[in-house]
Coordinates of C-alpha atoms in Angstrom, one line a residue:
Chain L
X3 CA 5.8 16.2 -14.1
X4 CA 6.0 16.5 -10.3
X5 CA 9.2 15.8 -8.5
X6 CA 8.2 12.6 -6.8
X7 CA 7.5 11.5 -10.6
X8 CA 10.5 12.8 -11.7
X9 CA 12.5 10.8 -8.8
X10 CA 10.3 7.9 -9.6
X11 CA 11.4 7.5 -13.1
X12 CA 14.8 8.9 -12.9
X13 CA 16.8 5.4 -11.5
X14 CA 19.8 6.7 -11.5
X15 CA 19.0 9.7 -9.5
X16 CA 16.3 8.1 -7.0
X17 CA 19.9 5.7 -6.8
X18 CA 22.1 8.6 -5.3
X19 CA 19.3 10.0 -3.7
X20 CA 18.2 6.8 -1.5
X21 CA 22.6 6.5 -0.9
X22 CA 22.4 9.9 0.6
X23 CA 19.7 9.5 2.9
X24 CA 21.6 5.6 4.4
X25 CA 24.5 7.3 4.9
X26 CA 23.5 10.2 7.0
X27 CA 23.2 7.7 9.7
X28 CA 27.4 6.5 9.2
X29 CA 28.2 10.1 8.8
X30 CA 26.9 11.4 12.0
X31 CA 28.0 8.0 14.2
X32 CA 30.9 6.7 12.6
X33 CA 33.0 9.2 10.7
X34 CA 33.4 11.3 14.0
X35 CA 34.8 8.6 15.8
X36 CA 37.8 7.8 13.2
X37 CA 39.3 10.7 14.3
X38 CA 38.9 10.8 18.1
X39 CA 41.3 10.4 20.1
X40 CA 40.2 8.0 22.8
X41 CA 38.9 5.5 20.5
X42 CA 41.9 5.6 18.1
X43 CA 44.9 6.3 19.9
X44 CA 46.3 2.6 22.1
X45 CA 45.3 2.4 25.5
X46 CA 48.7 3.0 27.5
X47 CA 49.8 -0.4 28.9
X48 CA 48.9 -1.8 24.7
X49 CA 51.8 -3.6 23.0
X50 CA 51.2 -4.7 19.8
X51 CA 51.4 -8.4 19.3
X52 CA 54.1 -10.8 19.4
X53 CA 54.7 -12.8 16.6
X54 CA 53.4 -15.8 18.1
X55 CA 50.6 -14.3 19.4
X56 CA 50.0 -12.6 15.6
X57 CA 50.1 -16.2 14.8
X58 CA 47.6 -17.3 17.3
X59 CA 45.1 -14.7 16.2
X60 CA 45.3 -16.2 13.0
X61 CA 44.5 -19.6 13.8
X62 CA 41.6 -17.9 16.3
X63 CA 40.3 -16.4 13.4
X64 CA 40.7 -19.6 10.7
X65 CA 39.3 -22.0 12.6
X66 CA 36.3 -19.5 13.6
X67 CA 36.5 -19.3 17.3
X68 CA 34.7 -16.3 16.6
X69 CA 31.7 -18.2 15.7
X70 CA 30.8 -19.0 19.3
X71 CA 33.0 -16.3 21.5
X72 CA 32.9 -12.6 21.5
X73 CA 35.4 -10.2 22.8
X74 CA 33.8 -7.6 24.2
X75 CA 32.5 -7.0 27.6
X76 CA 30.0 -4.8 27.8
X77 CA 29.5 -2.2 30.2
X78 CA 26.6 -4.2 32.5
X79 CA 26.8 -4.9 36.3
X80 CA 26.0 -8.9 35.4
X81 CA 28.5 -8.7 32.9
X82 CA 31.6 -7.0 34.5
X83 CA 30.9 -9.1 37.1
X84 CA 31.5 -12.5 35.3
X85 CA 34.3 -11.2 33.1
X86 CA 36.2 -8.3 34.3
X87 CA 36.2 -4.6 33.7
X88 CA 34.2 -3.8 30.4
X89 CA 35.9 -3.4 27.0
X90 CA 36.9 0.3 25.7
X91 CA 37.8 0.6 21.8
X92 CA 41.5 1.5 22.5
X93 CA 42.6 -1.9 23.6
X94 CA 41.8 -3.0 20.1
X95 CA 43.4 -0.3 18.0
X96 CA 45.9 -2.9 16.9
X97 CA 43.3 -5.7 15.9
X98 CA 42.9 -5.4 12.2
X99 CA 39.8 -7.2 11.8
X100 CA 38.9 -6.8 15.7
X101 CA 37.3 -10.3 17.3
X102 CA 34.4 -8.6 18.8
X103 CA 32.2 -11.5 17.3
X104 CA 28.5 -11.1 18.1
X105 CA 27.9 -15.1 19.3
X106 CA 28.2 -16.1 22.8
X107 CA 27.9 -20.1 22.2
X108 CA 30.8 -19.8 24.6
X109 CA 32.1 -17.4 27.4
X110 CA 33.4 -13.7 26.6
X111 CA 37.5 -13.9 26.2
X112 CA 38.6 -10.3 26.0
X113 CA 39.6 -10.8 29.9
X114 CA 40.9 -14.3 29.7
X115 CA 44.4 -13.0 29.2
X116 CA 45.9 -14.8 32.5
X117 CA 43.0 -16.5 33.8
X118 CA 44.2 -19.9 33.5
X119 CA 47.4 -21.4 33.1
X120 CA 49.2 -22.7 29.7
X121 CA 48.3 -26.0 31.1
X122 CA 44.7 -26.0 31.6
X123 CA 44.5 -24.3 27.9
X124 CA 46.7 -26.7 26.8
X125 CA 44.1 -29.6 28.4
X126 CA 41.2 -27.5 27.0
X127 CA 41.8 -27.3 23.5
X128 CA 43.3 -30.9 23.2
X129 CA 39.7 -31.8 24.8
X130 CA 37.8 -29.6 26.6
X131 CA 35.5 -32.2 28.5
X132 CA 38.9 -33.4 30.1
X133 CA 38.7 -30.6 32.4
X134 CA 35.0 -29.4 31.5
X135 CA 32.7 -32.5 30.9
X136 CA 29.6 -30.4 30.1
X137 CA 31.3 -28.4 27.5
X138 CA 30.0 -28.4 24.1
X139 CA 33.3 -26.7 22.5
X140 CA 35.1 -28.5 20.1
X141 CA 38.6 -29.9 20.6
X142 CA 41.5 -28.7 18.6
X143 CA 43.5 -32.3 19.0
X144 CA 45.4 -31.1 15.8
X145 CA 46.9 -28.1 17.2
X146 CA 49.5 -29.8 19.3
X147 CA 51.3 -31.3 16.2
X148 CA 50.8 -28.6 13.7
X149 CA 53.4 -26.0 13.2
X150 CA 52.5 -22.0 13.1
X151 CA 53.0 -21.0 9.0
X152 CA 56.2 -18.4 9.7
X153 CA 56.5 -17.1 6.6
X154 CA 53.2 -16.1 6.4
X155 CA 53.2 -14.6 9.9
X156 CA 56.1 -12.3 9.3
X157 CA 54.3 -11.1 5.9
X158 CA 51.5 -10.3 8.4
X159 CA 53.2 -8.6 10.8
X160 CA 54.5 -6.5 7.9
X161 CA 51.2 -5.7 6.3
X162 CA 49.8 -4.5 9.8
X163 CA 52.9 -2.0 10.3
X164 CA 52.7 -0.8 6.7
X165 CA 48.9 -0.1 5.9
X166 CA 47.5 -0.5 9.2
X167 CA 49.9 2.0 11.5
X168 CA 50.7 -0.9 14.2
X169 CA 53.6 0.3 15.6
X170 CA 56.0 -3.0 15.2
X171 CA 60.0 -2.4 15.4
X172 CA 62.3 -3.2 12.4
X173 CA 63.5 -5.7 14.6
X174 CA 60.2 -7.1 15.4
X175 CA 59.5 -7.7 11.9
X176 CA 62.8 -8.9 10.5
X177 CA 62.9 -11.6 14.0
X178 CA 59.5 -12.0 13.5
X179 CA 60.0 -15.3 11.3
X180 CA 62.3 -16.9 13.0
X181 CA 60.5 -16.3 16.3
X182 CA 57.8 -18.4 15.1
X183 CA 59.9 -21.1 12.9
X184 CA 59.2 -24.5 14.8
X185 CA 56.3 -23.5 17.5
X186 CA 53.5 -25.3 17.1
X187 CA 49.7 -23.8 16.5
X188 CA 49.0 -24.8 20.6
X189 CA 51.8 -22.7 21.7
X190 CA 50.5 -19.8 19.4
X191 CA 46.9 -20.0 20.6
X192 CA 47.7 -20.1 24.0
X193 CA 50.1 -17.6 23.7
X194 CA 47.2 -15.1 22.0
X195 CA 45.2 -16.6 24.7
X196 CA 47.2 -15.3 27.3
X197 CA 47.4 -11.9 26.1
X198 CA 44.2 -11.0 25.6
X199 CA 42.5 -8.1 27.6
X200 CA 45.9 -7.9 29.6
X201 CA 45.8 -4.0 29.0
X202 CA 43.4 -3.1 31.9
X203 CA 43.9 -5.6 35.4
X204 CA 41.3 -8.3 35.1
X205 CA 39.1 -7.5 38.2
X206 CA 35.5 -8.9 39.5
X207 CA 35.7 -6.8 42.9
Chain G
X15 CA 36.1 11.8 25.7
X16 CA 35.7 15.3 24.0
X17 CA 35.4 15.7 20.5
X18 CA 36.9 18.7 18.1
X19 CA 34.2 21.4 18.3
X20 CA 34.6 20.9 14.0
X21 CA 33.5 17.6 14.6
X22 CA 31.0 18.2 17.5
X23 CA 29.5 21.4 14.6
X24 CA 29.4 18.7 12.3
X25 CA 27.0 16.2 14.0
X26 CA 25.3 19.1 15.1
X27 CA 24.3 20.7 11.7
X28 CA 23.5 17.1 10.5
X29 CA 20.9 16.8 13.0
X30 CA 19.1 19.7 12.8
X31 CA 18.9 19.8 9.2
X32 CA 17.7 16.5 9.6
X33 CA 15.2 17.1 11.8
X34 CA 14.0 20.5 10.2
X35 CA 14.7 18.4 6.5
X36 CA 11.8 15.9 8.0
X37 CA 9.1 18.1 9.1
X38 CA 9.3 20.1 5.9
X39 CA 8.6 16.7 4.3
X40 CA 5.9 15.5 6.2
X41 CA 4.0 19.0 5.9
X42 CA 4.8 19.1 2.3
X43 CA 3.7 15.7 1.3
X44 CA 0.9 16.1 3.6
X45 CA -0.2 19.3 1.6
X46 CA 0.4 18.2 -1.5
X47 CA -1.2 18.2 -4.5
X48 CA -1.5 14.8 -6.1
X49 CA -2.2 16.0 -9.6
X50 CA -5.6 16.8 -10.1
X51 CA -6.9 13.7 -8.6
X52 CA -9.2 13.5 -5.5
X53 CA -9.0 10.9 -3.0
X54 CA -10.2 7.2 -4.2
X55 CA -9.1 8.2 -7.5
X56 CA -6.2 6.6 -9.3
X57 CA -3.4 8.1 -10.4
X58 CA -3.5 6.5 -14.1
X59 CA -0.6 4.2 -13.8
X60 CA -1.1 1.0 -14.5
X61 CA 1.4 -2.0 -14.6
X62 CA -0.3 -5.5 -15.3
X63 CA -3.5 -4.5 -14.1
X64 CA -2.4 -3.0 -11.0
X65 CA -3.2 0.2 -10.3
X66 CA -1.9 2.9 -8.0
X67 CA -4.3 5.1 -5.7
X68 CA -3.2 8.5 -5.0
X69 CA -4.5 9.0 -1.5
X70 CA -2.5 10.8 1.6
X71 CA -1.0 9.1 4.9
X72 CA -3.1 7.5 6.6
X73 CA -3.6 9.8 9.9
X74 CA -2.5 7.3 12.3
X75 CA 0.6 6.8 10.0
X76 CA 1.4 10.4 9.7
X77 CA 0.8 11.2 13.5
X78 CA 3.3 8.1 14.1
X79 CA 6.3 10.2 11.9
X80 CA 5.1 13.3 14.2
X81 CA 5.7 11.5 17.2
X82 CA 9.3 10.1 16.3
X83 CA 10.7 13.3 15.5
X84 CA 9.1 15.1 18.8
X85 CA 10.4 12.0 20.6
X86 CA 13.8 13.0 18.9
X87 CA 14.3 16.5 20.1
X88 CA 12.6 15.2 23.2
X89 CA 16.1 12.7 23.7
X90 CA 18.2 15.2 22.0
X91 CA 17.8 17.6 24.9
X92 CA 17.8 14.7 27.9
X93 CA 20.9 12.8 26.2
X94 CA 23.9 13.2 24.4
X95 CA 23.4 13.2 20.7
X96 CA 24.6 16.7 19.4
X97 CA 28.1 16.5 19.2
X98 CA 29.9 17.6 22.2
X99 CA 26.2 18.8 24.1
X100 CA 26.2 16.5 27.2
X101 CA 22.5 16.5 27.6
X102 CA 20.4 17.8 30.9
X103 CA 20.4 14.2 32.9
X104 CA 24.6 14.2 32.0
X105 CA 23.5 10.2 31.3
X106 CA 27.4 8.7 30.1
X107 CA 27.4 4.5 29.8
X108 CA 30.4 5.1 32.0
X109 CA 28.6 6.5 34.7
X110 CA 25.8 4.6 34.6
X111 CA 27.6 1.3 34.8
X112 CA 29.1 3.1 37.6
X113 CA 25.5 3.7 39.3
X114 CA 24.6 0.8 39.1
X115 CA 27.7 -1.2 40.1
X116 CA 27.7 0.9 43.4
X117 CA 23.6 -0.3 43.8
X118 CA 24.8 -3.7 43.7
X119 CA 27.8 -3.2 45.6
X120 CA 25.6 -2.2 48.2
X121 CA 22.8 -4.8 48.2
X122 CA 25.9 -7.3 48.5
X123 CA 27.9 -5.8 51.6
X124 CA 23.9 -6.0 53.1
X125 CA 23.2 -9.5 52.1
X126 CA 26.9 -10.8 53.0
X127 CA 26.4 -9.0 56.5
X128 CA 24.0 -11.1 58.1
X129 CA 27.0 -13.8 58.1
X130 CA 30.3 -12.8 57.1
X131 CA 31.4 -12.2 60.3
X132 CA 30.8 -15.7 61.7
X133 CA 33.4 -18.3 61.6
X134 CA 33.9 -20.7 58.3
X135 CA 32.1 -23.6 60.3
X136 CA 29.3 -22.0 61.5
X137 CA 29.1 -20.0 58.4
X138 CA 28.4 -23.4 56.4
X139 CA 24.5 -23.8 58.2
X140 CA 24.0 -20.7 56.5
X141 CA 22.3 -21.6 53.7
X142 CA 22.2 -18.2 51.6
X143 CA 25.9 -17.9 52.2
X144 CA 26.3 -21.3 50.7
X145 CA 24.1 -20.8 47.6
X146 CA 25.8 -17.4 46.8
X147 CA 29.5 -19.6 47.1
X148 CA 27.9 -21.9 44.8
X149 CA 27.3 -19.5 42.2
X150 CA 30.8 -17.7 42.7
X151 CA 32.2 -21.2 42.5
X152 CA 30.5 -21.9 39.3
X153 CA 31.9 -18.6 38.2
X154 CA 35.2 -18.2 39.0
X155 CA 37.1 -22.0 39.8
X156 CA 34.5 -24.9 38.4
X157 CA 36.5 -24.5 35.2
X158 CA 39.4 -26.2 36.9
X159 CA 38.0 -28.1 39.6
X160 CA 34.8 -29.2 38.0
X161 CA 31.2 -27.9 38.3
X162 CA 30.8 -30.4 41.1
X163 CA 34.5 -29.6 42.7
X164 CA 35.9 -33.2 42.0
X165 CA 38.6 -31.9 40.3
X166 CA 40.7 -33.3 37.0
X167 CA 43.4 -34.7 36.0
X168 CA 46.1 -32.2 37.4
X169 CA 43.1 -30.1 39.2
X170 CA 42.4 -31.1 42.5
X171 CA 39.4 -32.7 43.6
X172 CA 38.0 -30.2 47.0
X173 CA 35.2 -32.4 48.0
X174 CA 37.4 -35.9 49.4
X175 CA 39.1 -33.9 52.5
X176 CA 42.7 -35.1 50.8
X177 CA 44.9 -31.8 50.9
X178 CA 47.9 -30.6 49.6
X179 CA 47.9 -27.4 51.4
X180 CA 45.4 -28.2 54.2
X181 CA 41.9 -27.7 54.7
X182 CA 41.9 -25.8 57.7
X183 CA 39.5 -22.6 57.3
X184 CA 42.4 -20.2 57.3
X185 CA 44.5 -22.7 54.8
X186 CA 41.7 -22.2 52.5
X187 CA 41.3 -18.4 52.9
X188 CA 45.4 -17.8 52.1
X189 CA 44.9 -20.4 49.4
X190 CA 42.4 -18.7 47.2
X191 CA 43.8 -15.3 48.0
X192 CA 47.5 -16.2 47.4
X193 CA 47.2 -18.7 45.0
X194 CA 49.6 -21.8 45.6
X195 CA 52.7 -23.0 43.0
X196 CA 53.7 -26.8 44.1
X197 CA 56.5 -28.1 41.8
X198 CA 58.3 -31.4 41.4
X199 CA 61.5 -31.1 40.4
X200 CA 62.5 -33.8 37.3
X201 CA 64.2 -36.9 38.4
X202 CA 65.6 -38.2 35.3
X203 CA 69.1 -36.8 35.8
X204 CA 69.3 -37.9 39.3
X205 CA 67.6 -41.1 39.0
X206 CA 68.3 -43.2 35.4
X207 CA 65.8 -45.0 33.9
X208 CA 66.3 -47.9 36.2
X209 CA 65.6 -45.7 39.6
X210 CA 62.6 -44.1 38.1
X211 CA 61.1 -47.5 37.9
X212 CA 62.1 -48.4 41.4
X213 CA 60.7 -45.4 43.0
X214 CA 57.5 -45.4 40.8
X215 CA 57.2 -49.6 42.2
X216 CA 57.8 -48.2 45.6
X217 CA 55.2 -45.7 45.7
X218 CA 52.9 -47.7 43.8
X219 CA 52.9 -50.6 46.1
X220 CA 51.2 -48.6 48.9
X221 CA 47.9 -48.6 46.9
X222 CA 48.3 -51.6 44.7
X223 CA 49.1 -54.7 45.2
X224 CA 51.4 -57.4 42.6
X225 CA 54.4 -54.7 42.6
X226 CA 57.8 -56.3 41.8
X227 CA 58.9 -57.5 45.5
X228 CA 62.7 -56.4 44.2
X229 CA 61.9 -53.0 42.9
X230 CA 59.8 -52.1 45.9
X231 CA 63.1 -52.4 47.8
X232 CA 65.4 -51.1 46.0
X233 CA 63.0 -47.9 45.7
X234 CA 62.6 -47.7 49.3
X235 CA 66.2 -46.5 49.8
X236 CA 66.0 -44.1 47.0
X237 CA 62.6 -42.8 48.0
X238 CA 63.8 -41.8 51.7
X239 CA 67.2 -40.5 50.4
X240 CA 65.3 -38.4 47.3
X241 CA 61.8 -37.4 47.7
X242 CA 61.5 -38.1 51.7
X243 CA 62.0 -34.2 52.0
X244 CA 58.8 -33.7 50.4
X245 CA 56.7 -36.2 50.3
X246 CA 57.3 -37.2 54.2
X247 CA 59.4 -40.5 55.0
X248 CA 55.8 -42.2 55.4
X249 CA 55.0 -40.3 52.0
X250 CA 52.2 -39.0 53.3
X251 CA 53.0 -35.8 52.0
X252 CA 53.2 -32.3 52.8
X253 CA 51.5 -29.1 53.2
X254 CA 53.9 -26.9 53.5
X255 CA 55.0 -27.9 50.0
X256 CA 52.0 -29.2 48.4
X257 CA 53.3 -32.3 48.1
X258 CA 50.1 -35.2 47.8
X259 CA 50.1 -37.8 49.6
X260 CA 51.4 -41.2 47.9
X261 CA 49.7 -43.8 50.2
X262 CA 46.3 -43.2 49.1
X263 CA 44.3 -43.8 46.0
X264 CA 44.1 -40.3 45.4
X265 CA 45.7 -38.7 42.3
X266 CA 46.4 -35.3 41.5
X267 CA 47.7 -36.7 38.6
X268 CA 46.4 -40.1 36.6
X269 CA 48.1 -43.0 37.8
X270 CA 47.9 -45.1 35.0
X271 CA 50.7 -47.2 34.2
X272 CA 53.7 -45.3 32.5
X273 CA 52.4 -41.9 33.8
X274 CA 54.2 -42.0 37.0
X275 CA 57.2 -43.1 35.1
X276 CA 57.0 -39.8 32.5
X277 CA 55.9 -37.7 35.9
X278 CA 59.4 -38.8 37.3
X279 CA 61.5 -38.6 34.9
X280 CA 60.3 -34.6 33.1
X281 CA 58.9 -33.5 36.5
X282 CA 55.6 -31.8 36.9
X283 CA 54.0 -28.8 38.4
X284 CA 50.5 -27.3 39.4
X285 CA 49.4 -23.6 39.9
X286 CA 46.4 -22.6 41.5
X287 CA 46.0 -18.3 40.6
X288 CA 45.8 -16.2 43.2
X289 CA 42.6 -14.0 43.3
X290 CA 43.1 -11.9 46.0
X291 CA 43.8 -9.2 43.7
X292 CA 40.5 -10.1 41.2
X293 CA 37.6 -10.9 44.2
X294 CA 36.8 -9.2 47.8
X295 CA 37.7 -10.3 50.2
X296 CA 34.0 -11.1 51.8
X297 CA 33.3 -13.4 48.1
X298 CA 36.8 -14.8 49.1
X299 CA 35.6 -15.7 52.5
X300 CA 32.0 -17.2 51.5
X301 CA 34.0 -19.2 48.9
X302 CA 36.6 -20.6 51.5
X303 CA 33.2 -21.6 53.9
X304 CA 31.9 -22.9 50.4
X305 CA 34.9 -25.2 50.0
X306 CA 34.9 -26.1 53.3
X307 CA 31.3 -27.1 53.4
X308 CA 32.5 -30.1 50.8
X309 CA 33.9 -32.0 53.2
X310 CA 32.2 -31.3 56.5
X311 CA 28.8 -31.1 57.2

């Protein structure tokens, strides 16, 4: 029998084989960079986040912002123009999943991190043809009366310092529910919001 | 950006096995024998009356796998790709964005030089600078004041020549740099429910008309005594503090019924950013003449 006829009728090897041969291409581009430096170790001016901001990234991910903005800003002229200064992967070593998203229904936000006040968010996601009438994103009426889930962001918060390495105080964590108890979803959001991309001066110069 | 010279050793022996892994197969397969057959022939197998030729690559095929992996060591040698090897053009994205920031930099100081340097009312006839403010407009403020610079509710319309701060060239220019912060202070406390209403009846009577006669009145006294300081005793407003004009049918704010009432009574406040930190100061200018241009011809 020749080998490829040996491979050919052998499934379970022609099985590791064909594994083998689509990992190379992980092996060589991502396995190095888990253990470099620059990409894994926080940018400098990185805090982890707030407890209301945890819980804001929680309601950006339920109710799928990420479906029509991305957070990254890549390193183009047209785009570091319009946005800022472009992403680098250590200002998202405490995002566990990270937002990059791949849809851009809607603007980049990694930079929008004090580009508009609370009120105009506040005005946006209530409606956000009240201050943009062509906008096509949706509004988030709801936000304003519904209150952040504190228990479940301080069992967050937790999970992130145990298995994921963020960095989070023993005072973070056990103020963490009563820091959220009574805000409501808006003041989360908007808090996340604000936050974002703050590591590295927002800058179109 | 370095990388441990284990890990760099490790990409690196990847690749050229790879590479070396590839050609052997290519030769190999293209050498083999299939069996005993000859070309055309089948190989025997047979699944449902379909049956399997044994015949090599196709040339064009194989000469296409040639041609990727020269085009490979080709880009291995011009680009990084082997570990910590920085390749002969030194090519980073870094540096590149750099480049080409620096190109466009350039083309921009040349274009905004054939009118930067005039004045904000002669640089409105220039109808590139306008249609470059127009774009950095869109950018950077028609999320607050509108694509078409009318404003919202709490975001001031630029096109009516109505000011807080002034519209004055120079206004404009610190405005945008600066940034502006006008607060009213809450009345509630100072006030009672009862003067709230009399102040809202006096300024409302100035652009409407079937105000209580009694109200107006007694707000008048309160109005001079309490919000003269900003608003003017005319309450034409302010520009040294922001504060709108109450005469006219212009609202920063909505008028309807009840809202001047809750704007009294919890206070309310308005901040433009500054963003003379975030644009130069030549995009800062065109978008000062931009502004201007609203309002004048």
């Amino acid at each position: 029998m020749s080998k490829h006829a040996k491979i050919e009728k052998n499934i379970g090897l022609m099985g590791v084989l064909i594994a083998l041969v689509v990992s190379m291409g992980g092996l060589v581009e991502i396995v190095p960079l888990m253990f470099q430096t620059s990409v894994i170790e926080a940018h400098p001016n990185l805090k982890p986040y707030t407890a209301l901001e945890f819980a804001g990234r929680d309601i950006y991910i339920a109710e799928g912002c990420y479906n029509c903005h991305s957070q990254q800003i890549r390193p183009f002229v047209d785009e570091t123009l319009r946005y800022g200064h472009y992403s680098q992967a250590n200002e998202f070593v405490y995002d566990h999943p990270f937002q990059w998203g791949s849809k851009r229904t809607g603007p980049d936000l990694h930079r929008v991190g004090g580009k508009y006040t609370n009120e105009w968010h506040e005005y946006h996601l209530m409606d956000p043809r009240s201050v943009v009438p062509e906008s096509n994103m949706p509004g988030y009426p709801w936000f304003a009366e519904k209150l952040v889930d504190a228990e479940q962001t301080a069992a967050g918060m937790k999970v992130h310092a145990k298995w994921f390495g963020v960095p989070y105080t023993q005072e973070q964590l056990d103020s963490a529910q009563a820091d959220v108890d009574g805000k409501t979803q808006l003041e989360a959001v908007i808090a996340y919001l604000q936050v974002l991309g703050t590591a590295i001066p927002r800058s179109y110069k | 950006m370095e990388m441990t010279s284990g890990w760099s050793l490790f990409i690196i022996v990847i690749v050229v096995a790879h590479i070396i892994g590839y050609s052997y197969l290519l030769w190999s397969t293209s050498k083999m024998k299939s069996d005993g057959h000859k070309e055309g022939e089948t190989t025997g197998h047979e699944w449902d009356g379909i049956e399997e030729y044994n015949n090599p690559l196709p040339r064009w095929w194989l000469f296409m796998f040639i041609f990727t992996i020269i085009f490979a060591i080709g880009y291995l040698i011009l680009y990084p790709g082997m570990g910590n090897y920085k390749g002969t053009l030194g090519w980073t994205e870094e540096n590149a964005w750099a480049k080409e920031n620096e190109q466009v930099l350039a083309k921009r100081a040349e274009l905004f030089s054939t009118f930067i340097d005039k004045p904000i009312p002669a640089m409105i006839q220039d109808e590139k600078a306008m249609a470059i403010g127009e774009r950095l407009f869109a950018n950077h403020c028609s999320t607050c004041h509108g694509s078409d610079a009318q404003g919202a509710v709490g975001f001031p319309n630029l096109t009516d020549n109505d000011w807080l701060y002034g519209g004055e060239p120079d206004t404009l220019v610190q405005t945008i740099t600066n940034g502006r912060v006008g607060v009213m202070p809450a009345w509630g406390s100072a006030l009672g429910d009862d003067g709230v209403k009399q102040v809202a009846a006096y300024v409302r009577h100035f652009s409407e008309e079937g105000q209580d006669e009694d109200l107006v009145a007694k707000g008048k006294g309160k109005f001079a005594m309490f919000c003269a300081a900003c608003h003017g005793a005319d309450a034409k407003g302010n520009h040294l503090m922001g504060a709108p004009n109450l005469t006219d049918a212009t609202w920063l704010h909505s008028f309807d019924s009840g809202r001047v009432e809750s704007i009294l009574l919890e206070g309310i406040s308005g901040k433009m950013p500054a963003h003379g930190n975030i644009l130069d100061e030549g995009s800062i200018k065109v978008l000062a003449a931009y502004v201007y241009s609203l309002s004048h011809e």
